[in-house]
């Protein structure tokens, strides 16, 4: 019955794609189940002739290890062929994994896949930049996990809720666990933890001064892992820093609206806000060649005083509070440099989408010459489409070449700073 139902819906969806999808974009991701089995997920998005945005799951398929570039290319091509999408896929959105990047030169050698572009996932890249940026607070992140794990048992949850009632909290909340595979997880966990700060401190005092032996034992544990006042203050500032990224992550995770046009301007806005009056410290590009971030670190047991750093792969002590002086500035600088690194070269497809969106079509002064290039590229593509559809259409004339050299996105820093001043 399940097989019949699948085949019925498969044929229906294929018919819908054939009738309403002139072109489609795909999104793909690889992951492992709890049983350590590898899978690939592929979704399709398109706009119907009635200008309705459609977003459907095409496949969740077993992907045997190792997940090489050749395997990824074959899985993508099999999906494209089985759904009769050959020649209709314009772009595929992926993460920044080396196997994903290397798969596309292989895929584009296949029949009717020559023009497929790889677009890096905006949300994944934002989270990668944040994860690189937060390296200076790796110790603080681990110490917050100490507290989150302490309040993961039912006994401690109930105690925390009771203290909130005594203190007059309007909303009784629980801690949110920091889950490495969930985007924005650290932000949500830290935001909730700071909301519960007064209740946590009060509970620690109540337990530590209790005459009950078990309560006092728990109070001693909580006191041992408690954040310092300087760490609480830094946590508050980090929450403010990450808040705009949380909003952007939610926006770019949507599936019912067009979002590509907002990509470049969102990155410009973040780099503008993070640019400082003093010169930003240069970064080491080697820091960005891998995807190691503080988000990949696992749970931290309450009794652990050391962890293995996911960045250096060495043991680091989390027994003592983090020295917070100058740390926030380091985080801002790291995120700033990561954004410039990952979006060093403007994506032409993204810029074309921005230019066609009446809300953002100006692009910005520092990209004015790039704008001229993109307009010409749009005209070329329009003429090519018209030549394929009709030989009677008058082509659009090319525009004049820009007199100034094109300014790369990484060089926009000076323009951003001049605007800020």
mmCIF file of C-alpha atoms in Angstrom:
data_model
loop_
_atom_site.group_PDB
_atom_site.id
_atom_site.type_symbol
_atom_site.label_atom_id
_atom_site.label_comp_id
_atom_site.label_asym_id
_atom_site.label_seq_id
_atom_site.Cartn_x
_atom_site.Cartn_y
_atom_site.Cartn_z
ATOM 1 C CA UNK A 1 0.000 0.000 0.000
ATOM 2 C CA UNK A 2 2.843 2.391 0.831
ATOM 3 C CA UNK A 3 4.530 1.605 -2.501
ATOM 4 C CA UNK A 4 1.287 2.232 -4.413
ATOM 5 C CA UNK A 5 0.703 5.498 -2.562
ATOM 6 C CA UNK A 6 4.256 6.641 -3.318
ATOM 7 C CA UNK A 7 3.952 5.793 -7.013
ATOM 8 C CA UNK A 8 0.601 7.580 -7.257
ATOM 9 C CA UNK A 9 1.940 10.768 -5.656
ATOM 10 C CA UNK A 10 5.191 10.518 -7.604
ATOM 11 C CA UNK A 11 3.311 10.546 -10.916
ATOM 12 C CA UNK A 12 1.047 13.391 -9.750
ATOM 13 C CA UNK A 13 3.986 15.544 -8.675
ATOM 14 C CA UNK A 14 5.865 14.810 -11.895
ATOM 15 C CA UNK A 15 2.819 15.975 -13.875
ATOM 16 C CA UNK A 16 2.604 19.158 -11.786
ATOM 17 C CA UNK A 17 6.289 19.850 -12.436
ATOM 18 C CA UNK A 18 5.867 19.285 -16.170
ATOM 19 C CA UNK A 19 2.817 21.557 -16.338
ATOM 20 C CA UNK A 20 3.873 24.426 -14.060
ATOM 21 C CA UNK A 21 7.689 24.462 -13.774
ATOM 22 C CA UNK A 22 9.516 25.961 -16.740
ATOM 23 C CA UNK A 23 12.644 26.090 -14.581
ATOM 24 C CA UNK A 24 13.394 24.893 -11.064
ATOM 25 C CA UNK A 25 16.049 25.345 -8.421
ATOM 26 C CA UNK A 26 17.076 22.497 -6.158
ATOM 27 C CA UNK A 27 18.336 22.467 -2.589
ATOM 28 C CA UNK A 28 20.329 19.527 -1.300
ATOM 29 C CA UNK A 29 21.989 18.431 1.912
ATOM 30 C CA UNK A 30 23.752 15.367 3.277
ATOM 31 C CA UNK A 31 23.392 14.178 6.843
ATOM 32 C CA UNK A 32 23.720 11.107 9.022
ATOM 33 C CA UNK A 33 20.964 9.491 11.056
ATOM 34 C CA UNK A 34 21.394 8.536 14.698
ATOM 35 C CA UNK A 35 22.229 5.070 13.421
ATOM 36 C CA UNK A 36 25.080 6.674 11.418
ATOM 37 C CA UNK A 37 23.438 5.975 8.050
ATOM 38 C CA UNK A 38 24.040 8.631 5.404
ATOM 39 C CA UNK A 39 21.199 10.273 3.490
ATOM 40 C CA UNK A 40 20.759 12.978 0.873
ATOM 41 C CA UNK A 41 17.710 15.217 0.774
ATOM 42 C CA UNK A 42 16.696 17.100 -2.372
ATOM 43 C CA UNK A 43 13.922 19.689 -2.601
ATOM 44 C CA UNK A 44 12.662 21.648 -5.601
ATOM 45 C CA UNK A 45 11.381 25.219 -5.759
ATOM 46 C CA UNK A 46 9.785 27.025 -8.684
ATOM 47 C CA UNK A 47 7.318 29.749 -9.615
ATOM 48 C CA UNK A 48 4.160 28.708 -11.459
ATOM 49 C CA UNK A 49 2.687 30.619 -14.428
ATOM 50 C CA UNK A 50 0.285 32.148 -11.868
ATOM 51 C CA UNK A 51 3.291 33.428 -9.864
ATOM 52 C CA UNK A 52 2.773 31.013 -6.983
ATOM 53 C CA UNK A 53 5.915 29.855 -5.193
ATOM 54 C CA UNK A 54 6.094 26.076 -4.863
ATOM 55 C CA UNK A 55 8.496 24.153 -2.642
ATOM 56 C CA UNK A 56 8.393 20.342 -2.490
ATOM 57 C CA UNK A 57 10.534 17.485 -1.255
ATOM 58 C CA UNK A 58 11.627 15.292 -4.149
ATOM 59 C CA UNK A 59 13.799 12.701 -2.468
ATOM 60 C CA UNK A 60 15.319 11.494 0.756
ATOM 61 C CA UNK A 61 17.686 8.820 -0.397
ATOM 62 C CA UNK A 62 20.294 6.579 1.180
ATOM 63 C CA UNK A 63 23.800 7.850 0.421
ATOM 64 C CA UNK A 64 26.475 5.213 1.078
ATOM 65 C CA UNK A 65 29.790 6.290 2.536
ATOM 66 C CA UNK A 66 32.114 7.866 1.559
ATOM 67 C CA UNK A 67 30.241 10.967 0.406
ATOM 68 C CA UNK A 68 32.614 11.821 -2.415
ATOM 69 C CA UNK A 69 32.104 14.466 -5.087
ATOM 70 C CA UNK A 70 31.441 11.728 -7.650
ATOM 71 C CA UNK A 71 28.736 10.195 -5.468
ATOM 72 C CA UNK A 72 27.056 13.564 -4.884
ATOM 73 C CA UNK A 73 27.103 14.325 -8.616
ATOM 74 C CA UNK A 74 25.588 10.927 -9.449
ATOM 75 C CA UNK A 75 22.849 11.250 -6.817
ATOM 76 C CA UNK A 76 21.923 14.712 -8.077
ATOM 77 C CA UNK A 77 21.901 13.610 -11.706
ATOM 78 C CA UNK A 78 19.788 10.542 -10.898
ATOM 79 C CA UNK A 79 17.246 12.787 -9.180
ATOM 80 C CA UNK A 80 17.173 15.281 -12.053
ATOM 81 C CA UNK A 81 16.691 12.494 -14.587
ATOM 82 C CA UNK A 82 14.062 10.556 -12.632
ATOM 83 C CA UNK A 83 11.898 13.679 -12.323
ATOM 84 C CA UNK A 84 12.380 14.686 -15.992
ATOM 85 C CA UNK A 85 14.089 17.931 -14.980
ATOM 86 C CA UNK A 86 16.951 17.730 -17.489
ATOM 87 C CA UNK A 87 17.519 21.172 -18.976
ATOM 88 C CA UNK A 88 15.226 22.864 -16.463
ATOM 89 C CA UNK A 89 17.431 23.082 -13.362
ATOM 90 C CA UNK A 90 18.981 26.542 -13.168
ATOM 91 C CA UNK A 91 20.736 26.305 -9.799
ATOM 92 C CA UNK A 92 21.343 23.963 -6.885
ATOM 93 C CA UNK A 93 21.779 25.327 -3.364
ATOM 94 C CA UNK A 94 24.261 23.463 -1.170
ATOM 95 C CA UNK A 95 26.358 23.927 1.922
ATOM 96 C CA UNK A 96 30.043 24.839 1.695
ATOM 97 C CA UNK A 97 31.385 21.302 2.000
ATOM 98 C CA UNK A 98 34.359 20.497 -0.224
ATOM 99 C CA UNK A 99 32.541 17.465 -1.643
ATOM 100 C CA UNK A 100 29.578 19.632 -2.658
ATOM 101 C CA UNK A 101 31.818 22.191 -4.340
ATOM 102 C CA UNK A 102 33.773 19.510 -6.179
ATOM 103 C CA UNK A 103 30.601 17.748 -7.355
ATOM 104 C CA UNK A 104 29.531 20.529 -9.700
ATOM 105 C CA UNK A 105 32.344 20.359 -12.268
ATOM 106 C CA UNK A 106 31.375 16.681 -12.564
ATOM 107 C CA UNK A 107 27.622 17.313 -12.696
ATOM 108 C CA UNK A 108 27.880 20.021 -15.347
ATOM 109 C CA UNK A 109 29.596 17.563 -17.701
ATOM 110 C CA UNK A 110 26.412 15.512 -17.860
ATOM 111 C CA UNK A 111 23.672 15.804 -20.456
ATOM 112 C CA UNK A 112 21.538 18.977 -20.150
ATOM 113 C CA UNK A 113 23.248 19.977 -16.902
ATOM 114 C CA UNK A 114 25.895 22.227 -18.434
ATOM 115 C CA UNK A 115 24.396 25.510 -17.210
ATOM 116 C CA UNK A 116 23.514 24.482 -13.648
ATOM 117 C CA UNK A 117 25.034 26.825 -11.059
ATOM 118 C CA UNK A 118 25.926 26.037 -7.473
ATOM 119 C CA UNK A 119 24.663 28.626 -5.010
ATOM 120 C CA UNK A 120 26.018 28.487 -1.448
ATOM 121 C CA UNK A 121 23.268 28.277 1.161
ATOM 122 C CA UNK A 122 22.987 31.728 2.737
ATOM 123 C CA UNK A 123 21.817 30.369 6.077
ATOM 124 C CA UNK A 124 24.570 27.773 6.300
ATOM 125 C CA UNK A 125 27.198 30.363 5.384
ATOM 126 C CA UNK A 126 25.862 32.842 7.946
ATOM 127 C CA UNK A 127 26.021 30.185 10.662
ATOM 128 C CA UNK A 128 29.518 29.237 9.521
ATOM 129 C CA UNK A 129 30.637 32.866 9.810
ATOM 130 C CA UNK A 130 29.102 33.128 13.288
ATOM 131 C CA UNK A 131 30.686 29.851 14.377
ATOM 132 C CA UNK A 132 34.089 31.122 13.260
ATOM 133 C CA UNK A 133 33.454 34.475 14.898
ATOM 134 C CA UNK A 134 32.615 32.991 18.283
ATOM 135 C CA UNK A 135 35.927 31.150 18.632
ATOM 136 C CA UNK A 136 37.164 33.659 21.291
ATOM 137 C CA UNK A 137 34.219 32.665 23.540
ATOM 138 C CA UNK A 138 34.704 28.903 23.168
ATOM 139 C CA UNK A 139 35.326 28.601 26.909
ATOM 140 C CA UNK A 140 32.218 30.615 27.769
ATOM 141 C CA UNK A 141 30.115 28.500 25.397
ATOM 142 C CA UNK A 142 31.305 25.341 27.150
ATOM 143 C CA UNK A 143 30.655 26.838 30.587
ATOM 144 C CA UNK A 144 27.075 27.729 29.612
ATOM 145 C CA UNK A 145 26.577 24.096 28.576
ATOM 146 C CA UNK A 146 27.587 23.127 32.125
ATOM 147 C CA UNK A 147 24.624 25.100 33.462
ATOM 148 C CA UNK A 148 22.247 23.901 30.743
ATOM 149 C CA UNK A 149 23.104 20.285 31.531
ATOM 150 C CA UNK A 150 22.582 20.910 35.244
ATOM 151 C CA UNK A 151 19.018 22.017 34.500
ATOM 152 C CA UNK A 152 18.270 19.108 32.163
ATOM 153 C CA UNK A 153 16.874 16.807 34.885
ATOM 154 C CA UNK A 154 13.278 16.957 36.043
ATOM 155 C CA UNK A 155 14.296 17.693 39.636
ATOM 156 C CA UNK A 156 16.307 20.783 38.701
ATOM 157 C CA UNK A 157 13.668 21.922 36.186
ATOM 158 C CA UNK A 158 10.991 21.899 38.879
ATOM 159 C CA UNK A 159 13.266 23.719 41.325
ATOM 160 C CA UNK A 160 14.000 26.424 38.756
ATOM 161 C CA UNK A 161 10.314 26.851 37.948
ATOM 162 C CA UNK A 162 9.457 27.201 41.638
ATOM 163 C CA UNK A 163 12.090 29.908 42.152
ATOM 164 C CA UNK A 164 10.717 31.804 39.148
ATOM 165 C CA UNK A 165 7.269 31.826 40.760
ATOM 166 C CA UNK A 166 8.722 33.136 44.029
ATOM 167 C CA UNK A 167 10.576 35.909 42.193
ATOM 168 C CA UNK A 168 7.452 36.925 40.301
ATOM 169 C CA UNK A 169 8.468 35.940 36.775
ATOM 170 C CA UNK A 170 5.579 36.624 34.399
ATOM 171 C CA UNK A 171 6.492 33.690 32.145
ATOM 172 C CA UNK A 172 7.776 30.488 33.720
ATOM 173 C CA UNK A 173 10.457 29.094 31.425
ATOM 174 C CA UNK A 174 12.847 26.178 31.154
ATOM 175 C CA UNK A 175 16.398 26.207 29.828
ATOM 176 C CA UNK A 176 16.843 25.478 26.137
ATOM 177 C CA UNK A 177 19.540 22.976 25.260
ATOM 178 C CA UNK A 178 22.268 24.036 22.838
ATOM 179 C CA UNK A 179 21.992 21.490 19.997
ATOM 180 C CA UNK A 180 24.863 21.553 17.514
ATOM 181 C CA UNK A 181 22.748 20.528 14.488
ATOM 182 C CA UNK A 182 20.093 23.208 15.039
ATOM 183 C CA UNK A 183 20.741 26.658 13.540
ATOM 184 C CA UNK A 184 20.519 29.545 16.018
ATOM 185 C CA UNK A 185 20.584 27.010 18.847
ATOM 186 C CA UNK A 186 23.330 28.793 20.801
ATOM 187 C CA UNK A 187 21.513 32.109 20.470
ATOM 188 C CA UNK A 188 18.239 30.642 21.763
ATOM 189 C CA UNK A 189 20.000 28.812 24.601
ATOM 190 C CA UNK A 190 21.937 31.906 25.697
ATOM 191 C CA UNK A 191 18.932 34.202 25.400
ATOM 192 C CA UNK A 192 16.847 31.926 27.617
ATOM 193 C CA UNK A 193 19.718 31.418 30.051
ATOM 194 C CA UNK A 194 20.119 35.171 30.501
ATOM 195 C CA UNK A 195 16.359 35.524 30.999
ATOM 196 C CA UNK A 196 16.648 32.976 33.839
ATOM 197 C CA UNK A 197 19.804 34.533 35.316
ATOM 198 C CA UNK A 198 18.187 35.926 38.494
ATOM 199 C CA UNK A 199 16.309 32.692 39.150
ATOM 200 C CA UNK A 200 19.445 30.593 38.648
ATOM 201 C CA UNK A 201 21.504 32.756 41.008
ATOM 202 C CA UNK A 202 18.734 32.717 43.621
ATOM 203 C CA UNK A 203 18.355 28.943 43.358
ATOM 204 C CA UNK A 204 22.082 28.464 43.812
ATOM 205 C CA UNK A 205 21.963 30.545 47.014
ATOM 206 C CA UNK A 206 18.903 28.692 48.320
ATOM 207 C CA UNK A 207 20.410 25.271 47.688
ATOM 208 C CA UNK A 208 23.858 26.145 49.009
ATOM 209 C CA UNK A 209 22.475 27.516 52.292
ATOM 210 C CA UNK A 210 19.967 24.689 52.765
ATOM 211 C CA UNK A 211 20.240 22.382 55.756
ATOM 212 C CA UNK A 212 19.186 19.472 53.542
ATOM 213 C CA UNK A 213 22.263 17.467 52.586
ATOM 214 C CA UNK A 214 21.171 16.694 49.005
ATOM 215 C CA UNK A 215 20.110 20.285 48.385
ATOM 216 C CA UNK A 216 23.417 21.588 49.671
ATOM 217 C CA UNK A 217 25.287 19.124 47.458
ATOM 218 C CA UNK A 218 23.423 20.385 44.391
ATOM 219 C CA UNK A 219 24.030 23.969 45.500
ATOM 220 C CA UNK A 220 27.759 23.290 45.660
ATOM 221 C CA UNK A 221 27.687 21.844 42.135
ATOM 222 C CA UNK A 222 25.789 24.832 40.794
ATOM 223 C CA UNK A 223 28.111 27.289 42.531
ATOM 224 C CA UNK A 224 31.104 25.530 40.999
ATOM 225 C CA UNK A 225 29.817 25.991 37.440
ATOM 226 C CA UNK A 226 28.187 29.408 37.896
ATOM 227 C CA UNK A 227 29.195 32.126 35.449
ATOM 228 C CA UNK A 228 31.017 35.163 36.775
ATOM 229 C CA UNK A 229 29.305 38.554 36.612
ATOM 230 C CA UNK A 230 31.668 39.550 33.785
ATOM 231 C CA UNK A 231 30.655 36.424 31.862
ATOM 232 C CA UNK A 232 26.960 37.241 32.325
ATOM 233 C CA UNK A 233 27.603 40.756 31.005
ATOM 234 C CA UNK A 234 29.461 39.389 27.977
ATOM 235 C CA UNK A 235 26.679 36.876 27.355
ATOM 236 C CA UNK A 236 24.164 39.730 27.289
ATOM 237 C CA UNK A 237 26.228 41.606 24.697
ATOM 238 C CA UNK A 238 26.687 38.472 22.595
ATOM 239 C CA UNK A 239 22.922 37.980 22.527
ATOM 240 C CA UNK A 240 22.494 41.526 21.198
ATOM 241 C CA UNK A 241 25.196 40.879 18.593
ATOM 242 C CA UNK A 242 23.610 37.626 17.392
ATOM 243 C CA UNK A 243 20.011 38.855 17.345
ATOM 244 C CA UNK A 244 20.102 40.248 13.755
ATOM 245 C CA UNK A 245 21.710 37.026 12.538
ATOM 246 C CA UNK A 246 18.894 35.033 14.123
ATOM 247 C CA UNK A 247 16.347 37.087 12.192
ATOM 248 C CA UNK A 248 18.274 36.675 8.934
ATOM 249 C CA UNK A 249 18.598 32.927 9.479
ATOM 250 C CA UNK A 250 14.850 32.572 9.952
ATOM 251 C CA UNK A 251 14.152 34.713 6.883
ATOM 252 C CA UNK A 252 16.499 32.785 4.604
ATOM 253 C CA UNK A 253 15.132 29.470 5.892
ATOM 254 C CA UNK A 254 11.701 30.255 4.455
ATOM 255 C CA UNK A 255 10.207 28.352 1.551
ATOM 256 C CA UNK A 256 7.154 30.329 0.473
ATOM 257 C CA UNK A 257 8.761 33.507 -0.845
ATOM 258 C CA UNK A 258 11.659 34.618 -3.038
ATOM 259 C CA UNK A 259 14.689 35.538 -0.946
ATOM 260 C CA UNK A 260 17.760 35.523 -3.209
ATOM 261 C CA UNK A 261 17.383 39.223 -4.000
ATOM 262 C CA UNK A 262 17.976 40.134 -0.357
ATOM 263 C CA UNK A 263 21.159 38.090 0.061
ATOM 264 C CA UNK A 264 23.873 40.582 -0.903
ATOM 265 C CA UNK A 265 22.251 43.549 0.817
ATOM 266 C CA UNK A 266 21.873 41.545 4.028
ATOM 267 C CA UNK A 267 25.584 40.746 4.009
ATOM 268 C CA UNK A 268 26.419 44.381 3.235
ATOM 269 C CA UNK A 269 24.288 45.496 6.164
ATOM 270 C CA UNK A 270 26.029 43.098 8.548
ATOM 271 C CA UNK A 271 29.523 44.116 7.436
ATOM 272 C CA UNK A 272 28.554 47.785 7.702
ATOM 273 C CA UNK A 273 27.309 47.310 11.270
ATOM 274 C CA UNK A 274 30.402 45.330 12.274
ATOM 275 C CA UNK A 275 32.906 47.716 10.686
ATOM 276 C CA UNK A 276 34.683 49.676 13.419
ATOM 277 C CA UNK A 277 36.124 53.161 13.458
ATOM 278 C CA UNK A 278 39.564 51.665 13.981
ATOM 279 C CA UNK A 279 41.141 49.382 11.412
ATOM 280 C CA UNK A 280 39.841 45.821 11.609
ATOM 281 C CA UNK A 281 42.501 43.220 12.306
ATOM 282 C CA UNK A 282 43.481 41.147 9.264
ATOM 283 C CA UNK A 283 42.386 37.535 9.180
ATOM 284 C CA UNK A 284 44.191 34.345 8.278
ATOM 285 C CA UNK A 285 42.411 32.751 5.317
ATOM 286 C CA UNK A 286 43.521 29.327 6.565
ATOM 287 C CA UNK A 287 41.063 29.753 9.441
ATOM 288 C CA UNK A 288 38.173 29.577 6.967
ATOM 289 C CA UNK A 289 39.265 26.672 4.762
ATOM 290 C CA UNK A 290 37.537 24.132 7.019
ATOM 291 C CA UNK A 291 34.107 24.138 8.632
ATOM 292 C CA UNK A 292 35.280 23.676 12.222
ATOM 293 C CA UNK A 293 33.297 25.952 14.540
ATOM 294 C CA UNK A 294 32.438 26.004 18.222
ATOM 295 C CA UNK A 295 28.961 24.740 17.299
ATOM 296 C CA UNK A 296 30.340 21.261 16.608
ATOM 297 C CA UNK A 297 31.331 20.615 20.214
ATOM 298 C CA UNK A 298 29.259 18.062 22.064
ATOM 299 C CA UNK A 299 27.732 18.047 25.521
ATOM 300 C CA UNK A 300 29.802 19.116 28.500
ATOM 301 C CA UNK A 301 29.297 16.990 31.589
ATOM 302 C CA UNK A 302 28.960 18.851 34.885
ATOM 303 C CA UNK A 303 32.084 17.268 36.360
ATOM 304 C CA UNK A 304 34.248 17.996 33.315
ATOM 305 C CA UNK A 305 36.878 20.669 33.870
ATOM 306 C CA UNK A 306 38.437 20.240 30.427
ATOM 307 C CA UNK A 307 37.107 19.833 26.901
ATOM 308 C CA UNK A 308 38.673 19.031 23.554
ATOM 309 C CA UNK A 309 38.555 22.206 21.498
ATOM 310 C CA UNK A 310 36.899 21.656 18.127
ATOM 311 C CA UNK A 311 39.136 24.400 16.746
ATOM 312 C CA UNK A 312 42.598 23.457 18.016
ATOM 313 C CA UNK A 313 41.800 19.772 18.745
ATOM 314 C CA UNK A 314 43.594 20.222 22.067
ATOM 315 C CA UNK A 315 42.387 20.151 25.664
ATOM 316 C CA UNK A 316 41.339 23.485 27.144
ATOM 317 C CA UNK A 317 40.351 24.224 30.717
ATOM 318 C CA UNK A 318 36.841 25.457 31.451
ATOM 319 C CA UNK A 319 37.239 25.401 35.222
ATOM 320 C CA UNK A 320 37.838 29.127 35.612
ATOM 321 C CA UNK A 321 35.780 32.019 34.220
ATOM 322 C CA UNK A 322 36.709 33.436 30.835
ATOM 323 C CA UNK A 323 38.712 36.657 30.952
ATOM 324 C CA UNK A 324 36.276 38.893 29.095
ATOM 325 C CA UNK A 325 38.310 42.056 28.489
ATOM 326 C CA UNK A 326 38.435 42.805 24.744
ATOM 327 C CA UNK A 327 36.645 39.570 23.846
ATOM 328 C CA UNK A 328 33.539 41.184 22.338
ATOM 329 C CA UNK A 329 35.685 43.240 19.956
ATOM 330 C CA UNK A 330 37.529 40.076 18.901
ATOM 331 C CA UNK A 331 34.227 38.329 18.188
ATOM 332 C CA UNK A 332 32.964 41.244 16.094
ATOM 333 C CA UNK A 333 36.234 41.378 14.166
ATOM 334 C CA UNK A 334 36.168 37.625 13.524
ATOM 335 C CA UNK A 335 32.582 37.660 12.262
ATOM 336 C CA UNK A 336 33.366 40.685 10.081
ATOM 337 C CA UNK A 337 36.363 38.976 8.477
ATOM 338 C CA UNK A 338 34.452 35.718 8.034
ATOM 339 C CA UNK A 339 31.636 37.510 6.207
ATOM 340 C CA UNK A 340 34.123 39.226 3.896
ATOM 341 C CA UNK A 341 35.885 35.918 3.235
ATOM 342 C CA UNK A 342 32.814 33.840 2.444
ATOM 343 C CA UNK A 343 31.224 36.579 0.314
ATOM 344 C CA UNK A 344 34.437 37.919 -1.197
ATOM 345 C CA UNK A 345 33.140 37.702 -4.775
ATOM 346 C CA UNK A 346 29.589 38.855 -5.487
ATOM 347 C CA UNK A 347 27.408 36.095 -6.888
ATOM 348 C CA UNK A 348 26.145 37.218 -10.295
ATOM 349 C CA UNK A 349 22.872 35.324 -9.943
ATOM 350 C CA UNK A 350 22.242 36.937 -6.569
ATOM 351 C CA UNK A 351 23.066 40.381 -7.934
ATOM 352 C CA UNK A 352 20.734 39.870 -10.889
ATOM 353 C CA UNK A 353 17.946 38.926 -8.493
ATOM 354 C CA UNK A 354 18.663 42.046 -6.427
ATOM 355 C CA UNK A 355 18.682 44.267 -9.493
ATOM 356 C CA UNK A 356 15.308 42.907 -10.630
ATOM 357 C CA UNK A 357 13.747 43.430 -7.198
ATOM 358 C CA UNK A 358 12.255 46.962 -7.040
ATOM 359 C CA UNK A 359 12.931 47.083 -3.297
ATOM 360 C CA UNK A 360 16.702 46.678 -3.647
ATOM 361 C CA UNK A 361 17.561 47.448 -7.282
ATOM 362 C CA UNK A 362 20.005 50.273 -6.490
ATOM 363 C CA UNK A 363 22.601 47.750 -5.203
ATOM 364 C CA UNK A 364 24.700 50.483 -3.557
ATOM 365 C CA UNK A 365 27.275 53.000 -4.691
ATOM 366 C CA UNK A 366 30.274 50.762 -4.138
ATOM 367 C CA UNK A 367 28.794 48.225 -6.601
ATOM 368 C CA UNK A 368 27.830 50.756 -9.291
ATOM 369 C CA UNK A 369 30.273 49.400 -11.872
ATOM 370 C CA UNK A 370 29.232 45.852 -11.025
ATOM 371 C CA UNK A 371 25.653 46.979 -11.569
ATOM 372 C CA UNK A 372 26.460 47.966 -15.165
ATOM 373 C CA UNK A 373 27.995 44.552 -15.775
ATOM 374 C CA UNK A 374 24.964 42.763 -14.320
ATOM 375 C CA UNK A 375 22.534 44.841 -16.410
ATOM 376 C CA UNK A 376 24.423 43.785 -19.530
ATOM 377 C CA UNK A 377 24.344 40.160 -18.416
ATOM 378 C CA UNK A 378 20.583 40.397 -17.909
ATOM 379 C CA UNK A 379 20.211 41.814 -21.424
ATOM 380 C CA UNK A 380 22.322 39.016 -22.865
ATOM 381 C CA UNK A 381 20.238 36.367 -21.120
ATOM 382 C CA UNK A 382 17.005 38.060 -22.185
ATOM 383 C CA UNK A 383 18.149 38.123 -25.812
ATOM 384 C CA UNK A 384 19.190 34.473 -25.620
ATOM 385 C CA UNK A 385 15.780 33.468 -24.260
ATOM 386 C CA UNK A 386 14.042 35.457 -26.973
ATOM 387 C CA UNK A 387 16.186 33.922 -29.697
ATOM 388 C CA UNK A 388 15.226 30.483 -28.450
ATOM 389 C CA UNK A 389 11.522 31.335 -28.371
ATOM 390 C CA UNK A 390 11.164 33.507 -31.456
ATOM 391 C CA UNK A 391 13.313 34.679 -34.331
ATOM 392 C CA UNK A 392 11.202 37.826 -34.780
ATOM 393 C CA UNK A 393 11.933 39.511 -31.471
ATOM 394 C CA UNK A 394 14.122 42.597 -31.608
ATOM 395 C CA UNK A 395 17.149 42.128 -29.329
ATOM 396 C CA UNK A 396 18.012 44.673 -26.658
ATOM 397 C CA UNK A 397 21.077 46.736 -27.493
ATOM 398 C CA UNK A 398 24.153 46.349 -25.281
ATOM 399 C CA UNK A 399 25.107 49.118 -22.890
ATOM 400 C CA UNK A 400 28.372 51.001 -22.747
ATOM 401 C CA UNK A 401 31.309 49.460 -20.962
ATOM 402 C CA UNK A 402 32.043 50.955 -17.525
ATOM 403 C CA UNK A 403 34.828 53.494 -17.473
ATOM 404 C CA UNK A 404 36.098 52.398 -14.056
ATOM 405 C CA UNK A 405 37.270 48.941 -13.001
ATOM 406 C CA UNK A 406 34.763 46.717 -11.229
ATOM 407 C CA UNK A 407 35.071 46.922 -7.465
ATOM 408 C CA UNK A 408 35.191 43.474 -5.814
ATOM 409 C CA UNK A 409 32.945 42.906 -2.838
ATOM 410 C CA UNK A 410 35.910 42.515 -0.502
ATOM 411 C CA UNK A 411 37.029 46.041 -1.418
ATOM 412 C CA UNK A 412 33.680 47.504 -0.399
ATOM 413 C CA UNK A 413 35.049 47.911 3.132
ATOM 414 C CA UNK A 414 36.361 51.421 2.450
ATOM 415 C CA UNK A 415 33.009 52.496 1.020
ATOM 416 C CA UNK A 416 31.164 51.054 3.984
ATOM 417 C CA UNK A 417 33.411 52.890 6.377
ATOM 418 C CA UNK A 418 33.044 56.164 4.513
ATOM 419 C CA UNK A 419 29.260 55.815 4.693
ATOM 420 C CA UNK A 420 29.471 55.036 8.404
ATOM 421 C CA UNK A 421 31.622 58.102 9.087
#
